[in-house]
Amino acid sequence: MNTQDRQNIRITGTASAAGGTYNQIRIMGEGKLTGDIDCITFGCTGTADITGQFVSQIFKVHGTTVVNGTVSNDKTTVNGEMTVHGDATIRDGKINGQLNVKNNLFGQELKLYGMVQVDGDCEIDRLYGKGAFDVKGLLNAGQMDVQLYWPSQANEIGGEHITVKKAQGISGMMKSLFDMFKIQPDARLTARSIEGDDIVLENTTAQFVRGNNVTIGPGCHIEHVEYRNTYNQASDAIVNHYSQV
């Protein structure tokens, strides 16, 4: 369907709309959408409650959006909170707030400047930024370069190039929250196993780390490391056993 043939939805205040094929959907208030939706752009400054499968090219959240169904977006920006009660495919995402996915998350590139929680598996070609994540299943990223502001965890982590470090300095907003609630977060990664080609870790607790080139940096506590080519360990890192295979 051509863009010219698609209608627009604009909700100001409180209103509901049915599913369908649309050009633009804009919610500035409280909106409820029921039924499968295919749209070009979606923007929410307020609260949106969506029931059905959701497909869009551009998806922007500046408030709170809940999708009771699957999501497939080309480009997604979350500046507030987004919750998906189903699988989510986000080809290009930027998370400045919080993204919650109750099933699995798939994507090509995810820029993390907030928090991502996934109850299933997370498969991303490239994951980078400063923030935190909680993945109950497998976190599989071709390239992963994350600086942690907050405790993070995954059951298993796999990828080609994996770098996890503790972020230096925090944003003004996060510092204000920490000071208000007297929080001193331990920006630590906890995982059962981490496996990749090139691995660089800081502030990480894991049972197994396996890779071609492995660097265990400051603040790490690792039970067992297996490496093929090179191995480096910081003086204050704790590794109970390491071996070349």
Backbone as numpy.savetxt, mean C-alpha at the origin, in Angstrom:
# Nx Ny Nz CAx CAy CAz Cx Cy Cz
-18.11 2.72 -25.38 -18.95 3.92 -25.38 -18.08 5.16 -25.38
-18.36 6.14 -26.24 -17.62 7.38 -26.30 -17.88 8.22 -25.06
-16.89 9.09 -24.75 -17.04 9.98 -23.61 -18.26 10.87 -23.76
-18.54 11.29 -25.01 -19.68 12.17 -25.24 -21.01 11.49 -24.90
-21.05 10.18 -24.97 -22.28 9.45 -24.71 -22.48 9.12 -23.23
-21.50 9.43 -22.42 -21.58 9.13 -20.99 -22.13 10.34 -20.23
-22.94 10.07 -19.25 -23.48 11.14 -18.41 -22.56 11.41 -17.23
-22.78 12.54 -16.58 -22.05 12.90 -15.38 -22.96 12.78 -14.15
-22.33 12.48 -13.01 -23.04 12.50 -11.73 -22.34 13.51 -10.83
-23.12 14.39 -10.24 -22.59 15.37 -9.30 -23.48 15.37 -8.06
-22.89 15.01 -6.94 -23.64 14.95 -5.68 -23.10 16.02 -4.74
-23.97 16.94 -4.35 -23.64 17.96 -3.37 -24.63 17.85 -2.23
-24.12 17.54 -1.05 -25.02 17.27 0.07 -25.16 15.78 0.26
-26.39 15.29 0.36 -26.65 13.87 0.55 -27.57 13.37 -0.56
-27.12 12.33 -1.27 -27.92 11.81 -2.38 -27.44 10.42 -2.75
-28.26 9.72 -3.55 -27.93 8.38 -4.03 -28.02 8.36 -5.55
-27.33 7.37 -6.13 -27.38 7.20 -7.58 -27.21 5.73 -7.90
-27.70 5.34 -9.07 -27.61 3.95 -9.50 -26.33 3.72 -10.29
-25.96 2.45 -10.38 -24.79 2.09 -11.16 -25.03 2.34 -12.64
-23.94 2.22 -13.41 -24.06 2.46 -14.84 -22.73 2.88 -15.42
-22.78 3.41 -16.64 -21.59 3.87 -17.34 -21.61 5.39 -17.38
-20.56 6.00 -16.82 -20.55 7.46 -16.67 -19.24 8.06 -17.16
-19.28 9.37 -17.35 -18.07 10.12 -17.66 -17.39 10.54 -16.36
-17.99 11.48 -15.65 -17.45 11.95 -14.38 -18.44 11.69 -13.25
-17.87 11.29 -12.11 -18.66 11.18 -10.88 -17.96 12.04 -9.84
-18.67 13.03 -9.31 -18.11 13.90 -8.29 -19.03 13.92 -7.08
-18.45 13.66 -5.91 -19.21 13.66 -4.67 -18.60 14.68 -3.73
-19.39 15.67 -3.35 -18.97 16.69 -2.38 -20.01 16.72 -1.27
-19.91 15.75 -0.39 -20.89 15.56 0.68 -20.97 14.09 1.01
-22.20 13.54 1.01 -22.40 12.12 1.28 -23.13 11.49 0.09
-22.46 10.54 -0.55 -23.05 9.91 -1.71 -23.08 8.40 -1.58
-24.16 7.81 -2.07 -24.30 6.35 -2.07 -24.58 5.90 -3.50
-23.72 5.00 -4.00 -23.86 4.48 -5.35 -24.12 2.99 -5.27
-25.17 2.52 -5.92 -25.56 1.11 -5.87 -25.61 0.54 -7.28
-24.80 -0.50 -7.50 -24.73 -1.12 -8.82 -23.33 -0.99 -9.40
-23.02 -1.84 -10.37 -21.70 -1.80 -11.02 -21.51 -0.48 -11.75
-20.28 0.05 -11.67 -19.99 1.36 -12.25 -18.75 1.28 -13.13
-18.85 1.90 -14.30 -17.72 2.09 -15.21 -17.68 3.58 -15.53
-16.60 4.27 -15.09 -16.53 5.71 -15.32 -15.13 6.13 -15.73
-15.05 7.32 -16.29 -13.75 7.87 -16.67 -13.03 8.42 -15.45
-13.68 9.31 -14.71 -13.07 9.89 -13.52 -14.04 9.83 -12.34
-13.48 9.63 -11.15 -14.25 9.63 -9.91 -13.51 10.49 -8.91
-14.24 11.39 -8.26 -13.66 12.23 -7.23 -14.58 12.35 -6.05
-14.03 12.17 -4.86 -14.83 12.25 -3.63 -14.17 13.20 -2.65
-14.88 14.28 -2.31 -14.49 15.17 -1.22 -15.61 15.10 -0.21
-15.52 14.12 0.65 -16.60 13.84 1.59 -16.65 12.36 1.88
-17.84 11.76 1.73 -18.02 10.34 2.04 -18.76 9.66 0.89
-18.21 8.53 0.45 -18.85 7.76 -0.62 -18.98 6.31 -0.19
-20.17 5.75 -0.41 -20.44 4.34 -0.12 -20.89 3.70 -1.43
-20.07 2.77 -1.93 -20.31 2.17 -3.25 -20.53 0.68 -3.09
-21.59 0.16 -3.68 -21.87 -1.28 -3.67 -21.91 -1.77 -5.10
-20.95 -2.64 -5.44 -20.86 -3.16 -6.80 -19.43 -3.11 -7.30
-19.20 -3.66 -8.48 -17.89 -3.59 -9.10 -17.64 -2.18 -9.61
-16.39 -1.72 -9.42 -16.08 -0.33 -9.78 -14.87 -0.31 -10.70
-15.04 0.32 -11.87 -13.97 0.45 -12.86 -13.84 1.92 -13.23
-12.61 2.45 -13.21 -12.41 3.85 -13.59 -11.00 4.04 -14.14
-10.83 5.16 -14.83 -9.50 5.53 -15.30 -8.77 6.37 -14.26
-9.47 7.33 -13.67 -8.88 8.21 -12.66 -9.77 8.19 -11.43
-9.17 7.92 -10.26 -9.92 7.76 -9.01 -9.21 8.59 -7.94
-9.92 9.58 -7.38 -9.31 10.45 -6.37 -10.21 10.52 -5.14
-9.59 10.31 -3.98 -10.31 10.36 -2.71 -9.68 11.43 -1.82
-10.49 12.39 -1.39 -10.04 13.41 -0.45 -10.85 13.33 0.84
-11.56 12.27 1.03 -12.36 12.06 2.23 -12.34 10.59 2.59
-13.52 9.97 2.61 -13.64 8.55 2.93 -14.48 7.87 1.87
-13.95 6.79 1.31 -14.67 6.02 0.30 -14.61 4.55 0.64
-15.78 3.89 0.62 -15.88 2.45 0.86 -16.50 1.81 -0.38
-15.83 0.77 -0.89 -16.34 0.04 -2.04 -16.64 -1.39 -1.60
-17.90 -1.77 -1.67 -18.31 -3.13 -1.33 -18.34 -3.95 -2.62
-17.16 -4.29 -3.10 -17.01 -5.00 -4.36 -15.57 -4.89 -4.82
-15.31 -5.30 -6.05 -13.96 -5.22 -6.59 -13.72 -3.85 -7.22
-12.44 -3.50 -7.30 -12.04 -2.20 -7.86 -10.96 -2.41 -8.90
-11.07 -1.70 -10.03 -10.03 -1.71 -11.05 -9.86 -0.28 -11.56
-8.74 0.36 -11.19 -8.49 1.75 -11.55 -7.15 1.87 -12.26
-7.10 2.74 -13.26 -5.83 3.01 -13.92 -4.93 3.88 -13.04
-5.49 4.96 -12.51 -4.72 5.87 -11.68 -5.52 6.22 -10.44
-4.91 6.01 -9.27 -5.62 6.21 -8.00 -4.80 7.10 -7.08
-5.47 8.09 -6.48 -4.85 8.95 -5.47 -5.74 8.95 -4.24
-5.16 8.59 -3.10 -5.91 8.55 -1.84 -5.28 9.55 -0.88
-6.00 10.63 -0.61 -5.56 11.62 0.37 -6.33 11.51 1.68
-7.28 10.61 1.73 -8.05 10.35 2.94 -7.97 8.88 3.28
-9.11 8.19 3.23 -9.14 6.75 3.52 -10.04 6.05 2.51
-9.53 4.95 1.98 -10.28 4.14 1.03 -10.26 2.70 1.49
-11.45 2.07 1.51 -11.57 0.67 1.91 -12.26 -0.09 0.79
-11.66 -1.22 0.42 -12.20 -2.07 -0.64 -12.51 -3.44 -0.06
-13.79 -3.83 -0.08 -14.21 -5.14 0.41 -14.23 -6.12 -0.76
-13.05 -6.36 -1.31 -12.89 -7.23 -2.47 -11.48 -7.07 -2.99
-11.19 -7.63 -4.16 -9.88 -7.44 -4.78 -9.78 -6.03 -5.34
-8.56 -5.49 -5.32 -8.31 -4.16 -5.88 -7.15 -4.24 -6.86
-7.37 -3.72 -8.07 -6.30 -3.59 -9.06 -6.07 -2.10 -9.28
-4.90 -1.64 -8.86 -4.55 -0.23 -8.96 -3.26 -0.14 -9.76
-3.38 0.23 -11.02 -2.20 0.19 -11.88 -1.17 1.24 -11.48
-1.61 2.42 -11.16 -0.71 3.50 -10.73 -1.36 4.18 -9.54
-0.78 4.00 -8.35 -1.40 4.52 -7.15 -0.48 5.39 -6.33
-1.07 6.39 -5.68 -0.35 7.24 -4.73 -1.18 7.32 -3.46
-0.63 6.79 -2.37 -1.37 6.70 -1.11 -0.77 7.71 -0.13
-1.48 8.82 0.04 -1.07 9.82 1.03 -1.81 9.64 2.35
-2.86 8.87 2.33 -3.65 8.59 3.53 -3.57 7.12 3.87
-4.72 6.43 3.82 -4.76 5.01 4.15 -5.61 4.25 3.14
-5.06 3.13 2.68 -5.76 2.22 1.77 -5.92 0.89 2.47
-7.17 0.41 2.58 -7.48 -0.88 3.18 -8.09 -1.78 2.12
-7.49 -2.94 1.91 -8.00 -3.90 0.93 -8.28 -5.20 1.66
-9.53 -5.64 1.65 -9.92 -6.80 2.44 -9.58 -8.13 1.75
-9.29 -8.11 0.47 -8.84 -9.31 -0.24 -7.42 -9.09 -0.74
-7.21 -9.13 -2.06 -5.88 -9.02 -2.64 -5.71 -7.68 -3.36
-4.47 -7.21 -3.39 -4.14 -5.96 -4.07 -3.14 -6.24 -5.19
-3.45 -5.75 -6.40 -2.58 -5.92 -7.56 -2.29 -4.55 -8.15
-1.09 -4.39 -8.73 -0.79 -3.12 -9.36 0.56 -3.11 -10.03
0.83 -2.02 -10.73 2.11 -1.84 -11.39 3.04 -0.96 -10.57
2.53 0.17 -10.11 3.37 1.10 -9.33 2.55 1.68 -8.19
3.12 1.62 -6.98 2.43 2.16 -5.81 3.40 3.05 -5.06
3.04 4.34 -4.99 3.84 5.32 -4.24 3.21 5.45 -2.86
3.98 5.12 -1.84 3.46 5.02 -0.48 3.95 6.18 0.37
3.01 7.02 0.79 3.32 8.11 1.71 2.33 8.11 2.87
1.72 6.97 3.10 0.76 6.79 4.17 0.80 5.35 4.64
-0.38 4.69 4.67 -0.50 3.34 5.19 -1.31 2.49 4.23
-0.83 1.26 3.99 -1.56 0.29 3.18 -1.76 -0.97 4.01
-3.02 -1.42 4.12 -3.35 -2.66 4.81 -4.03 -3.60 3.83
-3.50 -4.82 3.73 -4.04 -5.82 2.81 -4.26 -7.11 3.58
-5.50 -7.62 3.56 -5.80 -8.85 4.28 -5.37 -10.09 3.53
-5.16 -9.99 2.22 -4.72 -11.12 1.41 -3.29 -10.92 0.94
-3.05 -11.18 -0.35 -1.73 -10.99 -0.95 -1.65 -9.64 -1.64
-0.42 -9.16 -1.81 -0.17 -7.89 -2.48 0.90 -8.11 -3.55
0.55 -7.90 -4.82 1.48 -8.08 -5.92 1.62 -6.75 -6.67
2.81 -6.14 -6.54 3.08 -4.83 -7.11 4.41 -4.90 -7.87
4.44 -4.36 -9.08 5.70 -4.34 -9.82 6.73 -3.46 -9.14
6.29 -2.29 -8.68 7.21 -1.35 -8.03 6.52 -0.70 -6.85
7.12 -0.82 -5.66 6.60 -0.23 -4.44 7.68 0.64 -3.82
7.37 1.92 -3.62 8.38 2.79 -3.04 7.71 3.94 -2.29
8.52 4.65 -1.47 8.01 5.79 -0.74 8.35 5.71 0.74
7.64 6.52 1.53 7.82 6.59 2.98 6.47 6.40 3.64
6.36 5.41 4.51 5.08 5.16 5.16 5.12 3.86 5.92
4.05 3.05 5.77 3.95 1.78 6.48 3.01 0.86 5.73
3.15 -0.45 5.98 2.26 -1.42 5.34 2.02 -2.59 6.27
0.88 -3.25 6.06 0.50 -4.44 6.82 -0.15 -5.40 5.84
0.58 -6.45 5.47 0.10 -7.42 4.49 0.02 -8.78 5.18
-1.20 -9.32 5.26 -1.38 -10.57 5.98 -0.81 -11.77 5.21
-0.74 -11.67 3.90 -0.24 -12.77 3.07 1.12 -12.48 2.51
1.29 -12.71 1.20 2.55 -12.51 0.49 2.61 -11.10 -0.09
3.71 -10.41 0.17 4.00 -9.13 -0.48 5.04 -9.40 -1.55
4.62 -9.36 -2.81 5.51 -9.66 -3.93 5.71 -8.39 -4.75
6.93 -7.87 -4.75 7.23 -6.63 -5.47 8.51 -6.82 -6.27
8.44 -6.50 -7.56 9.64 -6.60 -8.37 10.74 -5.70 -7.84
10.40 -4.45 -7.57 11.31 -3.50 -6.95 10.60 -2.88 -5.75
11.28 -2.90 -4.63 10.70 -2.38 -3.39 11.73 -1.52 -2.69
11.39 -0.26 -2.47 12.28 0.68 -1.79 11.42 1.54 -0.87
11.35 1.14 0.39 10.43 1.76 1.35 11.20 2.22 2.58
10.90 3.44 3.01 11.40 3.94 4.28 10.23 3.97 5.25
10.42 3.36 6.41 9.32 3.15 7.34 9.22 4.27 8.37
7.99 4.80 8.53 7.67 5.73 9.61 6.98 5.02 10.77
6.50 3.81 10.52 5.58 3.16 11.46 5.83 1.66 11.40
5.51 0.91 12.47 5.67 -0.55 12.41 4.96 -1.15 11.20
5.63 -2.06 10.51 5.09 -2.68 9.30 5.31 -4.18 9.36
4.47 -4.92 8.63 4.61 -6.36 8.66 4.05 -7.00 7.40
4.58 -8.18 7.11 4.08 -9.03 6.04 4.45 -10.46 6.40
3.61 -11.39 6.02 3.93 -12.78 6.30 5.17 -13.20 5.52
5.14 -12.97 4.21 6.28 -13.26 3.35 6.51 -12.08 2.41
7.77 -11.82 2.09 8.12 -10.77 1.13 9.02 -11.38 0.07
8.67 -11.16 -1.18 9.49 -11.65 -2.29 9.65 -10.57 -3.33
10.78 -10.61 -4.05 11.01 -9.61 -5.09 12.40 -9.72 -5.67
12.71 -8.82 -6.58 14.04 -8.79 -7.17 14.97 -7.90 -6.34
14.60 -6.63 -6.21 15.41 -5.67 -5.44 14.57 -5.17 -4.27
15.01 -5.47 -3.05 14.25 -5.15 -1.85 15.11 -4.29 -0.93
14.64 -3.08 -0.66 15.32 -2.18 0.28 14.30 -1.66 1.27
14.55 -1.90 2.55 13.67 -1.41 3.62 14.55 -0.74 4.66
14.29 0.54 4.91 15.06 1.29 5.89 14.13 2.08 6.79
14.68 2.55 7.89 13.93 3.41 8.79 14.02 4.84 8.27
12.88 5.50 8.14 12.85 6.86 7.63 13.54 7.81 8.61
14.25 8.76 8.05 14.92 9.77 8.85 14.08 11.03 8.86
13.62 11.42 10.05 12.77 12.60 10.15 11.34 12.26 9.78
10.40 13.03 10.28 8.99 12.81 9.99 8.35 14.12 9.55
7.24 13.99 8.88 6.53 15.17 8.41 5.94 15.93 9.58
5.64 17.21 9.37 5.08 18.02 10.43 3.78 17.49 10.96
2.90 17.00 10.06 1.60 16.47 10.48 1.77 15.24 11.35
2.65 14.31 10.92 2.85 13.09 11.68 3.50 13.40 13.02
4.43 14.34 13.04 5.08 14.70 14.30 4.07 15.28 15.27
3.13 16.08 14.77 2.10 16.65 15.64 1.24 15.55 16.26
0.87 14.54 15.45 0.08 13.43 15.97 0.85 12.64 17.01
2.13 12.37 16.74 2.95 11.62 17.69 3.06 12.39 19.01
3.29 13.71 18.92 3.43 14.51 20.12 2.12 14.59 20.89
1.00 14.71 20.17 -0.31 14.83 20.81 -0.63 13.61 21.65
-0.38 12.42 21.08 -0.73 11.17 21.76 0.47 10.54 22.47
1.58 11.29 22.53 2.80 10.82 23.19 3.22 9.45 22.65
3.23 9.35 21.31 3.59 8.10 20.64 5.05 8.15 20.20
5.76 7.08 20.45 7.11 6.92 19.94 7.14 5.62 19.12
6.72 5.70 17.87 6.58 4.47 17.07 7.92 3.82 16.77
7.94 2.49 16.82 9.11 1.71 16.43 8.94 1.36 14.96
9.61 2.08 14.11 9.48 1.86 12.67 10.25 0.61 12.29
9.64 -0.53 12.56 10.29 -1.83 12.37 9.46 -2.71 11.44
10.15 -3.43 10.57 9.50 -4.41 9.70 9.59 -5.78 10.35
8.46 -6.48 10.40 8.42 -7.84 10.90 7.88 -8.75 9.81
8.62 -9.82 9.50 8.21 -10.76 8.45 8.71 -12.15 8.80
7.98 -13.15 8.32 8.44 -14.52 8.52 9.62 -14.82 7.60
9.51 -14.44 6.33 10.60 -14.68 5.38 10.69 -13.55 4.37
11.92 -13.27 3.94 12.19 -12.26 2.92 13.13 -12.89 1.91
12.73 -12.88 0.64 13.53 -13.54 -0.39 13.59 -12.66 -1.64
14.81 -12.45 -2.17 14.98 -11.64 -3.36 16.38 -11.77 -3.93
16.64 -11.02 -4.99 17.97 -11.03 -5.59 18.92 -10.14 -4.78
18.58 -8.87 -4.65 19.39 -7.91 -3.89 18.55 -7.40 -2.72
19.05 -7.59 -1.50 18.28 -7.27 -0.30 19.10 -6.37 0.61
18.52 -5.24 1.01 19.11 -4.33 1.99 18.07 -4.06 3.06
18.39 -4.37 4.31 17.42 -4.26 5.40 17.97 -3.44 6.55
17.09 -2.67 7.18 17.34 -2.01 8.45 16.12 -2.23 9.34
16.35 -2.24 10.67 15.24 -2.33 11.62 14.23 -3.41 11.22
14.73 -4.59 10.96 13.89 -5.68 10.48 14.05 -6.90 11.38
12.93 -7.52 11.71 12.91 -8.79 12.42 12.32 -9.84 11.49
13.09 -10.91 11.24 12.63 -11.96 10.32 13.24 -13.30 10.70
12.52 -14.37 10.36 13.06 -15.70 10.60 14.05 -16.10 9.52
13.71 -15.85 8.25 14.57 -16.25 7.14 14.76 -15.09 6.18
16.01 -14.92 5.73 16.33 -13.98 4.65 17.18 -14.73 3.64
16.74 -14.74 2.39 17.46 -15.45 1.34 17.64 -14.54 0.14
18.88 -14.48 -0.40 19.11 -13.64 -1.56 20.48 -13.85 -2.17
20.69 -13.25 -3.33 22.01 -13.31 -3.96 22.99 -12.39 -3.24
22.59 -11.14 -3.06 23.41 -10.15 -2.36 22.60 -9.60 -1.20
23.08 -9.83 0.02 22.30 -9.51 1.22 23.09 -8.56 2.12
22.44 -7.48 2.53 23.00 -6.55 3.51 22.04 -6.44 4.68
22.52 -6.84 5.85 21.73 -6.76 7.08 22.23 -5.55 7.86
21.42 -4.49 7.89 21.85 -3.23 8.45 21.51 -3.06 9.92
21.65 -1.84 10.43 21.43 -1.55 11.85 20.01 -1.91 12.29
19.91 -2.38 13.53 18.62 -2.64 14.14 17.94 -3.92 13.71
18.64 -4.78 12.95 18.03 -6.02 12.47 18.22 -7.16 13.46
17.25 -8.05 13.47 17.33 -9.30 14.24 16.81 -10.41 13.34
17.73 -11.20 12.80 17.40 -12.22 11.82 17.84 -13.59 12.35
16.95 -14.57 12.23 17.30 -15.91 12.69 18.30 -16.59 11.74
18.01 -16.56 10.44 18.85 -17.30 9.50 18.94 -16.54 8.18
20.17 -16.41 7.65 20.41 -15.77 6.37 21.09 -16.76 5.44
20.58 -16.86 4.22 21.23 -17.63 3.16 21.54 -16.69 2.01
22.79 -16.72 1.52 23.18 -15.83 0.43 24.00 -16.60 -0.59
23.98 -16.11 -1.84 24.75 -16.76 -2.90 26.07 -16.06 -3.18
26.03 -14.73 -3.30 27.21 -13.99 -3.75 27.88 -13.20 -2.64
27.20 -12.18 -2.11 27.82 -11.31 -1.11 26.94 -11.20 0.13
27.61 -10.96 1.27 26.90 -10.80 2.54 27.60 -9.74 3.37
26.82 -8.77 3.87 27.34 -7.73 4.75 26.42 -7.60 5.95
27.02 -7.34 7.11 26.25 -7.25 8.34 26.75 -6.09 9.18
25.83 -5.24 9.64 26.19 -4.13 10.52 26.63 -4.66 11.88
27.44 -3.89 12.56 28.02 -4.34 13.83 26.96 -4.56 14.91
25.87 -3.78 14.86 24.85 -3.94 15.90 23.69 -4.83 15.46
23.76 -5.39 14.27 22.72 -6.31 13.81 22.92 -7.68 14.45
21.82 -8.36 14.71 21.87 -9.70 15.30 21.42 -10.71 14.26
22.31 -11.61 13.89 22.01 -12.70 12.96 22.45 -13.99 13.63
21.53 -14.87 13.93 21.86 -16.09 14.66 22.64 -17.09 13.81
22.36 -17.10 12.51 23.09 -18.04 11.64 23.04 -17.53 10.21
24.18 -17.58 9.52 24.20 -17.24 8.10 25.10 -18.22 7.36
24.76 -18.47 6.10 25.52 -19.45 5.32 25.45 -19.09 3.85
26.49 -19.46 3.12 26.53 -19.27 1.67 26.07 -20.55 1.01
25.18 -20.43 0.04 24.61 -21.61 -0.60 24.91 -21.60 -2.09
